[in-house]
Short mmCIF file of C-alpha atoms and ligand atoms in Angstrom, two decimals:
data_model
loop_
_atom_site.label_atom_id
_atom_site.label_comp_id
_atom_site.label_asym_id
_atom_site.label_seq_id
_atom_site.Cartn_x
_atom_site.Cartn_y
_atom_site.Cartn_z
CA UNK A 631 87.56 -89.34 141.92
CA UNK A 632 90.96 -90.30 143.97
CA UNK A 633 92.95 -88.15 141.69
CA UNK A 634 93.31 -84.31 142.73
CA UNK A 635 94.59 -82.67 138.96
CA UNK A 636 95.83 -79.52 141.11
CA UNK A 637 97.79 -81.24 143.15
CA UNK A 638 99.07 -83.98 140.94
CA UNK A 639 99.86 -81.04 138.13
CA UNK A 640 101.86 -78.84 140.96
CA UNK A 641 103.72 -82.09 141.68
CA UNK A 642 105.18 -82.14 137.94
CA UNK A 643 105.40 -78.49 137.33
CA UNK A 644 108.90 -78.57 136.97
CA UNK A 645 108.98 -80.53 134.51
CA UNK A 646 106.15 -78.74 132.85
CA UNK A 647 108.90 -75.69 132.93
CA UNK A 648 111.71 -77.51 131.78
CA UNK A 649 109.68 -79.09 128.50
CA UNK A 650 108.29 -75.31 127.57
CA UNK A 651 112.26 -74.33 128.37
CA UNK A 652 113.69 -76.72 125.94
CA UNK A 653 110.77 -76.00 123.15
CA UNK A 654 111.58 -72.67 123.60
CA UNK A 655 114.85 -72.91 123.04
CA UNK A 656 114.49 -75.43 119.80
CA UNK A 657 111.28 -73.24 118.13
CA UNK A 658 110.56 -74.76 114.73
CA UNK A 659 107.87 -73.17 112.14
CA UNK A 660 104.58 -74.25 110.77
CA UNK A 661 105.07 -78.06 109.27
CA UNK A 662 108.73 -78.74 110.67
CA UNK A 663 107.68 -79.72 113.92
CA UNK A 664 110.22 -82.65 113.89
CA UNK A 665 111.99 -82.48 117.22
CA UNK A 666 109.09 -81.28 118.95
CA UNK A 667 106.93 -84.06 117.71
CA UNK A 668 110.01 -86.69 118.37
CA UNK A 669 110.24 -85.79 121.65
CA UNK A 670 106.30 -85.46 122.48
CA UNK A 671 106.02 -89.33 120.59
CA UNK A 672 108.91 -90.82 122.69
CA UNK A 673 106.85 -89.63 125.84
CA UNK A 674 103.96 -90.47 124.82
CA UNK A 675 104.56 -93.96 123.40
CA UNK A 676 106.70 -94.51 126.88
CA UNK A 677 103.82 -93.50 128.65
CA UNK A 678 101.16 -96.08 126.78
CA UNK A 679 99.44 -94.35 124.51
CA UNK A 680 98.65 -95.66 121.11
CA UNK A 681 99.93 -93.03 118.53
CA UNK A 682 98.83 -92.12 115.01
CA UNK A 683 101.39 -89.72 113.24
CA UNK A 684 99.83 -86.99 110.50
CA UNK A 685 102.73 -85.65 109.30
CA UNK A 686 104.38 -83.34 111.97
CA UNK A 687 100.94 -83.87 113.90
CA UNK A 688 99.97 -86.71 116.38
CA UNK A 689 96.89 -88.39 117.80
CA UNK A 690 98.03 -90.38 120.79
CA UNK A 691 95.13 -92.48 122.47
CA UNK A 692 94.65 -94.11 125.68
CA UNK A 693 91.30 -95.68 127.63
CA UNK A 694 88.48 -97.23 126.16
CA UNK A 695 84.89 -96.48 126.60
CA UNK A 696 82.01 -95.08 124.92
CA UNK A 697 82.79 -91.65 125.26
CA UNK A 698 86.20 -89.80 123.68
CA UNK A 699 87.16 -86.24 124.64
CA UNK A 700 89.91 -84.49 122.61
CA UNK A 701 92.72 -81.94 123.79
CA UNK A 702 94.69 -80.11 121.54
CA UNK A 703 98.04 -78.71 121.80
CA UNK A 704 99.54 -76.44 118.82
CA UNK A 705 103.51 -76.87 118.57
CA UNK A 706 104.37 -74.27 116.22
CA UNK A 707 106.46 -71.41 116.51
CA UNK A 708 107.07 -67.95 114.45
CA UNK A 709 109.74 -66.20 111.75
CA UNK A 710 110.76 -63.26 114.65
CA UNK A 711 114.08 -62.60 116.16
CA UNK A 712 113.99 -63.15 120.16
CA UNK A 713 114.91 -59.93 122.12
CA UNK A 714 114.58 -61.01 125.89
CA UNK A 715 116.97 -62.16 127.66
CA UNK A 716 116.02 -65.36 129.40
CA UNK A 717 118.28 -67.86 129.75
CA UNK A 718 116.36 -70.22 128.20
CA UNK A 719 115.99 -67.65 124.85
CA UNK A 720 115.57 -68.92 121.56
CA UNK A 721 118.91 -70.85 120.72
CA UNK A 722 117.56 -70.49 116.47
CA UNK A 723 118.32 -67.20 114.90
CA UNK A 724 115.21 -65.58 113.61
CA UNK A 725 112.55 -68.33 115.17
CA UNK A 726 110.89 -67.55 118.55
CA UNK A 727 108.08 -69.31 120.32
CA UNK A 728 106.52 -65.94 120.58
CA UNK A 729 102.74 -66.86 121.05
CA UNK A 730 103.30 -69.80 123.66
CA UNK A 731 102.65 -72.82 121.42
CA UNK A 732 105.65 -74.30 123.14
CA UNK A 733 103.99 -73.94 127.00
CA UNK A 734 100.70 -75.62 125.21
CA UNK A 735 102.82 -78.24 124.33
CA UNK A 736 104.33 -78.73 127.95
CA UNK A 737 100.86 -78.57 129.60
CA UNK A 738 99.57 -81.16 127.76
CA UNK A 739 102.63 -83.51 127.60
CA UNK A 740 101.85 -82.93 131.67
CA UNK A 741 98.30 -83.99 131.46
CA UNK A 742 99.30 -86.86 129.02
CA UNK A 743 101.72 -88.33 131.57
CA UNK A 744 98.85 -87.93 134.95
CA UNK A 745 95.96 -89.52 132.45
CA UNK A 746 98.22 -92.22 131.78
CA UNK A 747 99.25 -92.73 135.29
CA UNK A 748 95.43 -92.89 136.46
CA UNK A 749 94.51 -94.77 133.41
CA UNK A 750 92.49 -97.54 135.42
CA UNK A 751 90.32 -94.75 136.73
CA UNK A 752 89.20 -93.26 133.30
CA UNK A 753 85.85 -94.19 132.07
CA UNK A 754 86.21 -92.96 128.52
CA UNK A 755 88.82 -92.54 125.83
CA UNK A 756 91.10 -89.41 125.99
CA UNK A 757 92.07 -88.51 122.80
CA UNK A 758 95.82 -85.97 122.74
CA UNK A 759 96.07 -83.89 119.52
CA UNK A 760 99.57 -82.37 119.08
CA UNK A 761 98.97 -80.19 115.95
CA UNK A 762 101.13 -78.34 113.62
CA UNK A 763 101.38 -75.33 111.70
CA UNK A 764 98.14 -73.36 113.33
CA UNK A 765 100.40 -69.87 112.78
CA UNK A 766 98.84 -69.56 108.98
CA UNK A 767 98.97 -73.05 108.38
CA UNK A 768 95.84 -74.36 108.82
CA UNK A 769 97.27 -77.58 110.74
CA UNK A 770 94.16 -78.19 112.28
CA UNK A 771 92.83 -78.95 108.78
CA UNK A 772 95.82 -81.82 108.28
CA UNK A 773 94.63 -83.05 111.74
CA UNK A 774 90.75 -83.02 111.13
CA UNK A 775 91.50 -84.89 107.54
CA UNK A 776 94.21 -87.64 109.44
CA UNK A 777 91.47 -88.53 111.61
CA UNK A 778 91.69 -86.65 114.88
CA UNK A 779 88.32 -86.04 114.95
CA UNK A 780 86.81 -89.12 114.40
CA UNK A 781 84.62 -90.74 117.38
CA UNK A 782 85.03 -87.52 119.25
CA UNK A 783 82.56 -86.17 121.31
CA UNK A 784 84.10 -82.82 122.30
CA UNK A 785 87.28 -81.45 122.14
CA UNK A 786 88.86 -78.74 124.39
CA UNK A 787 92.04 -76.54 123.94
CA UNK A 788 94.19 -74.01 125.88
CA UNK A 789 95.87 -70.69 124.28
CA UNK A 790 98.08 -68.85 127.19
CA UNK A 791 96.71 -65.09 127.52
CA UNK A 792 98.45 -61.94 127.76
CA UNK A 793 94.86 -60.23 128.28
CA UNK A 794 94.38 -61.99 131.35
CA UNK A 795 95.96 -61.81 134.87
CA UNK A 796 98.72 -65.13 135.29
CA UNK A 797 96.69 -67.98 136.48
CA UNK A 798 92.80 -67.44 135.65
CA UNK A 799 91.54 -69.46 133.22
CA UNK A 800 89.52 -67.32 130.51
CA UNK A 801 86.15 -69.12 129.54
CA UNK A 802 83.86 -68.46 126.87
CA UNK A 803 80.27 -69.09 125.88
CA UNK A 804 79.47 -68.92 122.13
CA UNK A 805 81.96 -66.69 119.36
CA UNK A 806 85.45 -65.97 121.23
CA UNK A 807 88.06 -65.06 118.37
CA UNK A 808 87.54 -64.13 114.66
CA UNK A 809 87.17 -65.25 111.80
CA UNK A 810 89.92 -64.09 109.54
CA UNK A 811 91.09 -63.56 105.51
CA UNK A 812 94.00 -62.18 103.69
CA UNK A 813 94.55 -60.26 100.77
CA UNK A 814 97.13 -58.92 98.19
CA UNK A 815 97.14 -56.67 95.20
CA UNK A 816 99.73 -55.85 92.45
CA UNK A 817 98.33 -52.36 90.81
CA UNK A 818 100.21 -52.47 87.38
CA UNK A 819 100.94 -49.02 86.13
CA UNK A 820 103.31 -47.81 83.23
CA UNK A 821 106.61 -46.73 84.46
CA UNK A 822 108.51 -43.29 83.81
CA UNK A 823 110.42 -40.59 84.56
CA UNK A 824 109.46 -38.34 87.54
CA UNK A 825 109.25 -34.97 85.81
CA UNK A 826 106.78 -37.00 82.95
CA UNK A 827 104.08 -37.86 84.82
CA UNK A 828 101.42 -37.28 82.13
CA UNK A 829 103.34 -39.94 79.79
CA UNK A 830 102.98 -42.50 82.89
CA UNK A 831 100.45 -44.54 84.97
CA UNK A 832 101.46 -43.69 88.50
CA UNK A 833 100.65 -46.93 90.59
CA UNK A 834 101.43 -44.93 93.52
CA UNK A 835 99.03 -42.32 94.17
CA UNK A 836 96.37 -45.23 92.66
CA UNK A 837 97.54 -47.25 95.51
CA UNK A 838 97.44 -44.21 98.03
CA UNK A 839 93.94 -44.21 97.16
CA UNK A 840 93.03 -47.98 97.13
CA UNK A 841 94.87 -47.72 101.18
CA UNK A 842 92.26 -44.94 101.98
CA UNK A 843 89.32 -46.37 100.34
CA UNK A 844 89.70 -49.94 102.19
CA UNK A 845 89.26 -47.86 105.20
CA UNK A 846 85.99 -46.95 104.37
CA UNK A 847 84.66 -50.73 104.26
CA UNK A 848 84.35 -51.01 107.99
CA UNK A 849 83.17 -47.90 108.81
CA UNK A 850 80.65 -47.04 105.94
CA UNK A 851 79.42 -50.80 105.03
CA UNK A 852 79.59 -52.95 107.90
CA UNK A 853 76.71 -52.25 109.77
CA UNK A 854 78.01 -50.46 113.15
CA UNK A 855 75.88 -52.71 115.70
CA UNK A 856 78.32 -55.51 113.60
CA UNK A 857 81.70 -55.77 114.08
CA UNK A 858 84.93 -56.38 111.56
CA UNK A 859 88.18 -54.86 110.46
CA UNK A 860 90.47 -54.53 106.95
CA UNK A 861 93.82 -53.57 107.43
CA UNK A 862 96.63 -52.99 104.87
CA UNK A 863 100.04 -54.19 106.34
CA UNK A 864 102.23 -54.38 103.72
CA UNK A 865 102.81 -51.64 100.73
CA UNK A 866 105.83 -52.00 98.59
CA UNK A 867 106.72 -49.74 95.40
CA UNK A 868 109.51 -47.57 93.74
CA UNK A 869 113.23 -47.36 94.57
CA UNK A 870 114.54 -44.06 93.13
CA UNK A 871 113.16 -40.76 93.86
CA UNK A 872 113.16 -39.49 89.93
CA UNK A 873 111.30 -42.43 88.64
CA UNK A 874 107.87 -43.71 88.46
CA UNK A 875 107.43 -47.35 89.51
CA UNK A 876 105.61 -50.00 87.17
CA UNK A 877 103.60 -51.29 89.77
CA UNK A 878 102.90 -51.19 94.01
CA UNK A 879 101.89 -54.53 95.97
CA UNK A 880 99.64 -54.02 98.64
CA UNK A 881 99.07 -56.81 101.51
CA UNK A 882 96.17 -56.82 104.73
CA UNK A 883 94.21 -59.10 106.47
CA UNK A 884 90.59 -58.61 107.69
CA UNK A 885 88.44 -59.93 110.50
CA UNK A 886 84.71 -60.65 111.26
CA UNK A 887 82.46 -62.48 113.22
CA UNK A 888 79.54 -63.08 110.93
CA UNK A 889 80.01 -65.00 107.57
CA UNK A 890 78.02 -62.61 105.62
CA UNK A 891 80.07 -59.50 106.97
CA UNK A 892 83.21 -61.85 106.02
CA UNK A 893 81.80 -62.19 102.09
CA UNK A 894 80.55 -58.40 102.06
CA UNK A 895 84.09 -57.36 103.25
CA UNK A 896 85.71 -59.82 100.75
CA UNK A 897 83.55 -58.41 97.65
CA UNK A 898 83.96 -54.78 98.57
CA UNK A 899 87.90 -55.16 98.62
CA UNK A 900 87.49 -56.74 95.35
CA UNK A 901 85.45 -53.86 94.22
CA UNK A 902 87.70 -51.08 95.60
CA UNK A 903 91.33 -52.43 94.37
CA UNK A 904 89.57 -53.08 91.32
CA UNK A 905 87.09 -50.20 90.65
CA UNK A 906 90.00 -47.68 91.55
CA UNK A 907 93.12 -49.09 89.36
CA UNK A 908 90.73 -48.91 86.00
CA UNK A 909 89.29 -45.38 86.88
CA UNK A 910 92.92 -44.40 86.33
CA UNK A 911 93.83 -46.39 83.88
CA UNK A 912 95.75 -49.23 85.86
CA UNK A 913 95.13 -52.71 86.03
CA UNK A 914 94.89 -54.81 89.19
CA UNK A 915 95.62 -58.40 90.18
CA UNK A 916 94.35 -59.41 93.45
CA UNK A 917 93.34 -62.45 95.59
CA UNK A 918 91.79 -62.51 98.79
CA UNK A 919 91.19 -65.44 100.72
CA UNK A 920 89.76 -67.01 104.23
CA UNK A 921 92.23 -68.11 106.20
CA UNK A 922 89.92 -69.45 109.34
CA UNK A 923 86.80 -69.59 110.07
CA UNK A 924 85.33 -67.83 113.79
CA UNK A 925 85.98 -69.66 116.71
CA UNK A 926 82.93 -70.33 118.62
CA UNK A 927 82.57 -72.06 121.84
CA UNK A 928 79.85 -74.52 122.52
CA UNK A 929 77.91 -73.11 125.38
CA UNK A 930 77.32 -76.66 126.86
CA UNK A 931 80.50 -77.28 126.85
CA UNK A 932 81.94 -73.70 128.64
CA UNK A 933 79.19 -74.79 131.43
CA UNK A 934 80.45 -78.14 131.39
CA UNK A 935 84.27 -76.30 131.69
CA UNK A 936 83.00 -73.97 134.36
CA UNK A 937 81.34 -76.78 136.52
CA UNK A 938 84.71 -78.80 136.21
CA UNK A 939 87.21 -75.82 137.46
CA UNK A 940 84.51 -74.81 140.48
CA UNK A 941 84.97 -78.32 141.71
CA UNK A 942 88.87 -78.53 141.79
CA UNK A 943 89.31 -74.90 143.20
CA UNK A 944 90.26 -74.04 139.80
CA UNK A 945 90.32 -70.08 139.53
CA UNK A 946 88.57 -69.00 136.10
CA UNK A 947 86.45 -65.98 134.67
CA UNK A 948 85.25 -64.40 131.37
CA UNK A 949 87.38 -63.35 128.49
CA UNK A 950 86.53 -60.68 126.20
CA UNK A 951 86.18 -61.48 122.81
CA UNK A 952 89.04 -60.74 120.17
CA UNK A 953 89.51 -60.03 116.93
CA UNK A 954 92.21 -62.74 116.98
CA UNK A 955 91.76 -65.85 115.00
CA UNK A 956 93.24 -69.52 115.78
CA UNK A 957 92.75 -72.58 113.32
CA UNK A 958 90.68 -74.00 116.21
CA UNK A 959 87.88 -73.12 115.20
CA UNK A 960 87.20 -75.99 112.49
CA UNK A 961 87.35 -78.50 115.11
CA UNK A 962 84.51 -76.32 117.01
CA UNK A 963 82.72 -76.72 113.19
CA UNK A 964 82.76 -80.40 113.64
CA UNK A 965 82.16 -80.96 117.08
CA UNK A 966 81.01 -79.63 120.17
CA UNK A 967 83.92 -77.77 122.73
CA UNK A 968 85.84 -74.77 124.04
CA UNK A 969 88.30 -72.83 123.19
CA UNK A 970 90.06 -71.84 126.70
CA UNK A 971 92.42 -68.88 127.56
CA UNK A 972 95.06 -69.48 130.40
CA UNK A 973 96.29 -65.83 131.53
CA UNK A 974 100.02 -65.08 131.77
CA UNK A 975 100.24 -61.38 132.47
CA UNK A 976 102.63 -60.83 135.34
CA UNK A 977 103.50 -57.20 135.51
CA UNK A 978 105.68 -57.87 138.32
CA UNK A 979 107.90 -59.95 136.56
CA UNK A 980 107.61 -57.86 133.79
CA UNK A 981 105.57 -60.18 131.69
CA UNK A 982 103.84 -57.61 129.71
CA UNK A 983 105.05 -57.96 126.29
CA UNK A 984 101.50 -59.15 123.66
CA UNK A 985 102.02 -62.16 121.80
CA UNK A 986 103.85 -61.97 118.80
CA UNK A 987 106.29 -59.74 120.02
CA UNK A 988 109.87 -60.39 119.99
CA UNK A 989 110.24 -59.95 123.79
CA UNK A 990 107.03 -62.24 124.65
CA UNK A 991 107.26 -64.25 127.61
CA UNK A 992 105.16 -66.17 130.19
CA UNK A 993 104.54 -66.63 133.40
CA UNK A 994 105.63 -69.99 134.30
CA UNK A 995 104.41 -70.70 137.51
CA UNK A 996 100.91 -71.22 136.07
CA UNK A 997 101.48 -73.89 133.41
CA UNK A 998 100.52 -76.46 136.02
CA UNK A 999 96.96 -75.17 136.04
CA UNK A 1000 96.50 -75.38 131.94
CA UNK A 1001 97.88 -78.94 132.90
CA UNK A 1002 95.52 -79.65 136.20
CA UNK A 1003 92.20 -78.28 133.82
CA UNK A 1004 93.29 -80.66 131.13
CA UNK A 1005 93.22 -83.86 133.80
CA UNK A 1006 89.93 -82.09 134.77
CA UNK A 1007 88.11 -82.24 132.17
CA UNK A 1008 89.60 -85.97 130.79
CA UNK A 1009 88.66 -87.58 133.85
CA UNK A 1010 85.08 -85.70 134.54
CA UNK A 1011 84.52 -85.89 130.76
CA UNK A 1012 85.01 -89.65 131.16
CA UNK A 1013 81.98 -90.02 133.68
CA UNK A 1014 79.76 -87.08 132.56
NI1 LIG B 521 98.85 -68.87 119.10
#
């Protein structure tokens, strides 16, 4: 093809920067995507694509043919306080892009604007997916059931990597991040005085003993050529130091790879909050849920990935797996596609910090490449 995505995606990168600069600095949480989404539409529309809003979400078309490849962008950000002190920081108390949701969004409002530019030379329909609400929100769901799926033959997305050096794009064959549940627990004692406990249920010690137990789930059931994980991450209970509490909540998520592991791991919790608050005497109220399913890449597709970034000098290697989970995965359920990892790690600039953390950053000088693979694959996809 004419078009050279490395060079046509260096040629934008500033605006790439400035886009992630002003997301950053205007982070909205799961399902209030409004300005983000405005300003992606008015782009978009200006640029010729024909756009379908779900919600927050958007599907924005453009090229005809038999073929359609989807590329998805998440636009959410999270409920954490911003502690760097770039001068493009977080201008919302307590809301941070601090997993890079707003640099997907740049990348592909970058490839949107090159595809449309080249449209004549497309072959195929490219299909843009701005999502919302993948941080515990299952936006991909929303998307899947407003139609971003349909007529797609594979779909492709891009999560920035701490866990990779800036600049090399991380690809995957087969499962690349977990599939992942949650759980919480009240354990409803009987309340009392400190220096009574015989005329009280103690929730606390019955809790203390619920924590331990869960620990044994992973490391006594899961087989250990298998792989998953239970933690507790929230336990809340009593105020005063003479008095027994009524009840302790517990909260924890857990991980797998394999769907039975996920069920065993799901009816052993059960079993263990359960078994332990009636041996003493308590009573327990629990629910534990999926939240997403694994995320597993289509080998076909991670060669077809591979093949794309050898020929336009893109740099790329293997990423390790992860326990990590991303709402992703149901459009891998539904159709064929990969799950890619751009890495951001720059200690040099100090850009150390994992996602999630309040002083998160990225390395900005390599959003051009996320961009540059997503013209890649469009345009190759279109004449594969
Ligand atoms: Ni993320």
């Amino acid at each position: 093809m004419s078009l050279d995505p490395l060079s046509e995606a260096k040629g934008i990168e500033k605006e790439i920067i400035a886009w992630r600069r002003d997301f950053h600095m205007h982070p909205e949480l799961k399902y209030e995507e409004e300005r983000t989404s405005k300003i992606a539409e008015e782009h978009l529309r200006k640029w010729g694509y024909s756009i379908k809003r779900v919600g927050t979400g958007i599907i924005a078309d453009i090229g005809e043919g038999n073929k359609t490849i989807a590329l998805r962008a998440d636009m959410d950000a999270l409920p954490i306080q911003e502690e760097t002190d770039v001068s493009y920081k977080s201008r919302i108390p307590g809301k941070m892009h601090a997993c890079g949701h707003d640099a997907h969004t740049a990348m592909l409002l970058g490839a949107a604007k090159i595809i449309a530019e080249h449209r004549e030379e497309l072959n195929g329909r490219v299909r843009l997916i701005f999502q919302p609400a993948e941080e515990g929100g299952n936006g991909a769901v929303r998307m899947i059931e407003g139609g971003a799926l349909e007529g797609v033959n594979a779909i492709f997305g891009f999560h920035v990597w701490m866990d990779l050096p800036s600049g090399v794009i991380g690809i995957r064959d087969g499962p690349f991040l977990a599939g992942a549940g949650f759980f919480g627990a009240r354990i409803i004692g009987k309340g009392g005085h400190g220096a009574f406990p015989h005329e009280a249920i103690d929730p606390i010690p019955i809790a203390s003993e619920i924590v331990l137990a869960l620990q044994t789930i992973v490391s006594r059931n899961v087989n250990p050529i298998e792989t998953g994980v239970v933690s507790v991450t929230a336990i809340n209970g009593g105020t005063a130091f003479n008095v027994i509490p009524e009840e302790v909540t517990l909260k924890g998520t857990f991980r797998y790879y394999q769907p039975e592991i996920g069920e065993m791991i799901k009816r052993r919790t059960a079993e263990v909050i359960g078994g332990i608050a009636k041996t003493h005497g308590a009573r327990a109220e629990f629910d534990i849920n999926n939240l997403v399913p694994p995320t597993i890449n289509s080998r076909e597709m991670a060669d077809f990935v591979r093949k794309v970034a050898r020929r336009y000098g893109l740099r790329w290697g293997k990423v390790a797996m992860s326990m990590g989970a991303e709402d992703f995965a149901y459009y891998l359920q539904r159709v064929p596609g990969a799950f890619l990892a751009l890495g951001i790690r720059n200690e040099e600039k100090g850009i150390i910090y994992p996602h999630h953390h309040p002083r998160f950053d990225i390395d900005e000088d390599v959003l051009h490449l996320g961009t540059a693979m997503e013209v890649a694959l469009a345009f190759e996809f279109s004449r594969s």
